[in-house]
Amino acid sequence: MRMTNQRKEIIQILKKSSQPKSAEMIYDELPKKTMNLSTIYRTMDAFFQAGMISKSTMNHTAFYYLNQKHHHHYLICLGCQKMYEMDCHIDHIADEVAKHHHFKITHHDMTVYGYCEHCQTQN
Ligand SMILES: [Zn+2]
Ligand SMILES: [Zn+2]
């Protein structure tokens, strides 16, 4: 994938962040508004296809995060919408399934939804 300056800027924003970010949040953090939202969405799709980022969806909004050395996923609370980082436990299973289907996995995507401890006690 060609790394234009625009793409580098987006990667920098994701690198600095400890939480997944939506395209709107990324747009807000761009130092210079050199790209519009639809460019950001297209760029995020390209990153996703290339396996550079993962995404979790909440309320029809995608939140993106970098695939780093420490591969991880998110638990998303449907009550307070907090995102909790979790370790990946499916790499091993994915490998077995891939072998069975003679499938070459480049990356995978997973989000777990539910209610956090705090929100469970609200009901
Ligand atoms: Zn919650
Ligand atoms: Zn994983």
mmCIF file of C-alpha atoms and ligand atoms in Angstrom:
data_model
loop_
_atom_site.group_PDB
_atom_site.id
_atom_site.type_symbol
_atom_site.label_atom_id
_atom_site.label_comp_id
_atom_site.label_asym_id
_atom_site.label_seq_id
_atom_site.Cartn_x
_atom_site.Cartn_y
_atom_site.Cartn_z
ATOM 1 C CA MET A 1 0.000 0.000 0.000
ATOM 2 C CA ARG A 2 1.231 3.490 -0.853
ATOM 3 C CA MET A 3 1.861 5.507 2.295
ATOM 4 C CA THR A 4 0.916 9.047 1.455
ATOM 5 C CA ASN A 5 1.380 11.829 4.008
ATOM 6 C CA GLN A 6 -2.365 11.757 4.624
ATOM 7 C CA ARG A 7 -2.235 8.079 5.459
ATOM 8 C CA LYS A 8 0.751 8.618 7.754
ATOM 9 C CA GLU A 9 -1.152 11.313 9.626
ATOM 10 C CA ILE A 10 -4.030 8.932 10.297
ATOM 11 C CA ILE A 11 -1.656 6.196 11.486
ATOM 12 C CA GLN A 12 -0.001 8.716 13.833
ATOM 13 C CA ILE A 13 -3.355 9.640 15.359
ATOM 14 C CA LEU A 14 -4.216 5.971 15.921
ATOM 15 C CA LYS A 15 -0.756 5.318 17.385
ATOM 16 C CA LYS A 16 -1.133 8.072 19.952
ATOM 17 C CA SER A 17 -4.535 6.861 21.049
ATOM 18 C CA SER A 18 -5.177 4.243 23.710
ATOM 19 C CA GLN A 19 -8.828 3.897 22.634
ATOM 20 C CA PRO A 20 -10.345 3.034 19.246
ATOM 21 C CA LYS A 21 -11.330 6.085 17.227
ATOM 22 C CA SER A 22 -14.139 6.746 14.771
ATOM 23 C CA ALA A 23 -13.562 8.499 11.449
ATOM 24 C CA GLU A 24 -15.128 11.652 12.934
ATOM 25 C CA MET A 25 -12.762 11.586 15.901
ATOM 26 C CA ILE A 26 -9.808 11.144 13.555
ATOM 27 C CA TYR A 27 -11.019 14.036 11.447
ATOM 28 C CA ASP A 28 -11.262 16.248 14.551
ATOM 29 C CA GLU A 29 -7.674 15.455 15.450
ATOM 30 C CA LEU A 30 -6.160 16.151 12.053
ATOM 31 C CA PRO A 31 -3.747 19.058 12.498
ATOM 32 C CA LYS A 32 -4.605 20.398 9.051
ATOM 33 C CA LYS A 33 -7.897 19.453 7.462
ATOM 34 C CA THR A 34 -6.227 18.157 4.307
ATOM 35 C CA MET A 35 -8.818 15.437 3.792
ATOM 36 C CA ASN A 36 -12.544 15.159 4.207
ATOM 37 C CA LEU A 37 -14.493 12.484 6.049
ATOM 38 C CA SER A 38 -15.157 10.347 2.994
ATOM 39 C CA THR A 39 -11.417 10.236 2.258
ATOM 40 C CA ILE A 40 -10.856 9.085 5.823
ATOM 41 C CA TYR A 41 -13.491 6.352 5.446
ATOM 42 C CA ARG A 42 -11.899 5.177 2.210
ATOM 43 C CA THR A 43 -8.468 5.206 3.830
ATOM 44 C CA MET A 44 -9.718 3.227 6.821
ATOM 45 C CA ASP A 45 -11.196 0.633 4.437
ATOM 46 C CA ALA A 46 -7.850 0.335 2.676
ATOM 47 C CA PHE A 47 -6.015 -0.055 6.007
ATOM 48 C CA PHE A 48 -8.563 -2.644 7.082
ATOM 49 C CA GLN A 49 -8.195 -4.640 3.860
ATOM 50 C CA ALA A 50 -4.432 -4.542 4.296
ATOM 51 C CA GLY A 51 -4.761 -5.912 7.814
ATOM 52 C CA MET A 52 -3.181 -2.839 9.397
ATOM 53 C CA ILE A 53 -6.154 -1.962 11.566
ATOM 54 C CA SER A 54 -9.144 -3.619 13.217
ATOM 55 C CA LYS A 55 -12.539 -2.138 13.874
ATOM 56 C CA SER A 56 -15.372 -2.484 16.331
ATOM 57 C CA THR A 57 -18.840 -1.178 15.605
ATOM 58 C CA MET A 58 -21.083 0.569 18.090
ATOM 59 C CA ASN A 59 -24.362 2.311 17.259
ATOM 60 C CA HIS A 60 -23.606 1.973 13.528
ATOM 61 C CA THR A 61 -20.292 3.765 13.989
ATOM 62 C CA ALA A 62 -17.026 1.978 13.317
ATOM 63 C CA PHE A 63 -14.167 2.528 15.748
ATOM 64 C CA TYR A 64 -10.718 1.759 14.436
ATOM 65 C CA TYR A 65 -7.534 0.673 16.174
ATOM 66 C CA LEU A 66 -4.092 -0.343 14.987
ATOM 67 C CA ASN A 67 -3.060 -3.975 14.795
ATOM 68 C CA GLN A 68 -0.016 -3.786 16.976
ATOM 69 C CA LYS A 69 2.537 -6.282 18.210
ATOM 70 C CA HIS A 70 0.265 -6.907 21.132
ATOM 71 C CA HIS A 71 -2.686 -8.207 19.147
ATOM 72 C CA HIS A 72 -5.908 -7.580 21.017
ATOM 73 C CA HIS A 73 -9.666 -7.056 20.760
ATOM 74 C CA TYR A 74 -12.313 -5.062 22.582
ATOM 75 C CA LEU A 75 -15.245 -5.718 24.833
ATOM 76 C CA ILE A 76 -17.823 -2.985 24.292
ATOM 77 C CA CYS A 77 -20.370 -2.115 26.960
ATOM 78 C CA LEU A 78 -23.769 -1.421 25.411
ATOM 79 C CA GLY A 79 -24.712 0.597 28.495
ATOM 80 C CA CYS A 80 -21.942 3.142 29.022
ATOM 81 C CA GLN A 81 -20.211 2.450 25.654
ATOM 82 C CA LYS A 82 -16.838 1.998 27.332
ATOM 83 C CA MET A 83 -14.353 -0.198 25.501
ATOM 84 C CA TYR A 84 -12.269 -2.700 27.415
ATOM 85 C CA GLU A 85 -9.149 -4.184 25.887
ATOM 86 C CA MET A 86 -8.986 -7.969 25.876
ATOM 87 C CA ASP A 87 -6.350 -10.462 24.801
ATOM 88 C CA CYS A 88 -7.012 -12.573 21.738
ATOM 89 C CA HIS A 89 -8.002 -16.152 22.460
ATOM 90 C CA ILE A 90 -9.002 -17.247 18.991
ATOM 91 C CA ASP A 91 -5.673 -17.294 17.112
ATOM 92 C CA HIS A 92 -5.252 -20.976 17.877
ATOM 93 C CA ILE A 93 -8.803 -21.896 16.832
ATOM 94 C CA ALA A 94 -8.541 -19.764 13.693
ATOM 95 C CA ASP A 95 -5.383 -21.647 12.684
ATOM 96 C CA GLU A 96 -7.147 -25.003 12.969
ATOM 97 C CA VAL A 97 -10.174 -23.844 11.016
ATOM 98 C CA ALA A 98 -7.894 -22.376 8.352
ATOM 99 C CA LYS A 99 -6.040 -25.685 8.010
ATOM 100 C CA HIS A 100 -9.312 -27.525 7.632
ATOM 101 C CA HIS A 101 -10.492 -25.208 4.834
ATOM 102 C CA HIS A 102 -7.046 -24.756 3.269
ATOM 103 C CA PHE A 103 -7.568 -21.101 3.948
ATOM 104 C CA LYS A 104 -4.729 -18.629 4.341
ATOM 105 C CA ILE A 105 -5.654 -16.144 7.061
ATOM 106 C CA THR A 106 -4.250 -12.649 6.777
ATOM 107 C CA HIS A 107 -6.044 -11.177 9.781
ATOM 108 C CA HIS A 108 -9.237 -11.482 11.772
ATOM 109 C CA ASP A 109 -11.692 -9.254 13.478
ATOM 110 C CA MET A 110 -13.663 -9.738 16.658
ATOM 111 C CA THR A 111 -15.669 -7.598 19.059
ATOM 112 C CA VAL A 112 -17.492 -8.774 22.158
ATOM 113 C CA TYR A 113 -20.623 -6.861 23.213
ATOM 114 C CA GLY A 114 -22.421 -6.857 26.530
ATOM 115 C CA TYR A 115 -22.707 -4.975 29.813
ATOM 116 C CA CYS A 116 -19.898 -4.036 32.165
ATOM 117 C CA GLU A 117 -20.047 -4.724 35.882
ATOM 118 C CA HIS A 118 -21.288 -1.220 36.621
ATOM 119 C CA CYS A 119 -24.063 -1.284 33.982
ATOM 120 C CA GLN A 120 -25.253 -4.748 35.070
ATOM 121 C CA THR A 121 -26.117 -3.366 38.492
ATOM 122 C CA GLN A 122 -28.093 -0.490 36.899
ATOM 123 C CA ASN A 123 -30.826 -2.851 35.748
HETATM 124 ZN ZN ZN B 1 -21.004 -0.098 31.139
HETATM 125 ZN ZN ZN B 2 -7.340 -11.875 17.667
#
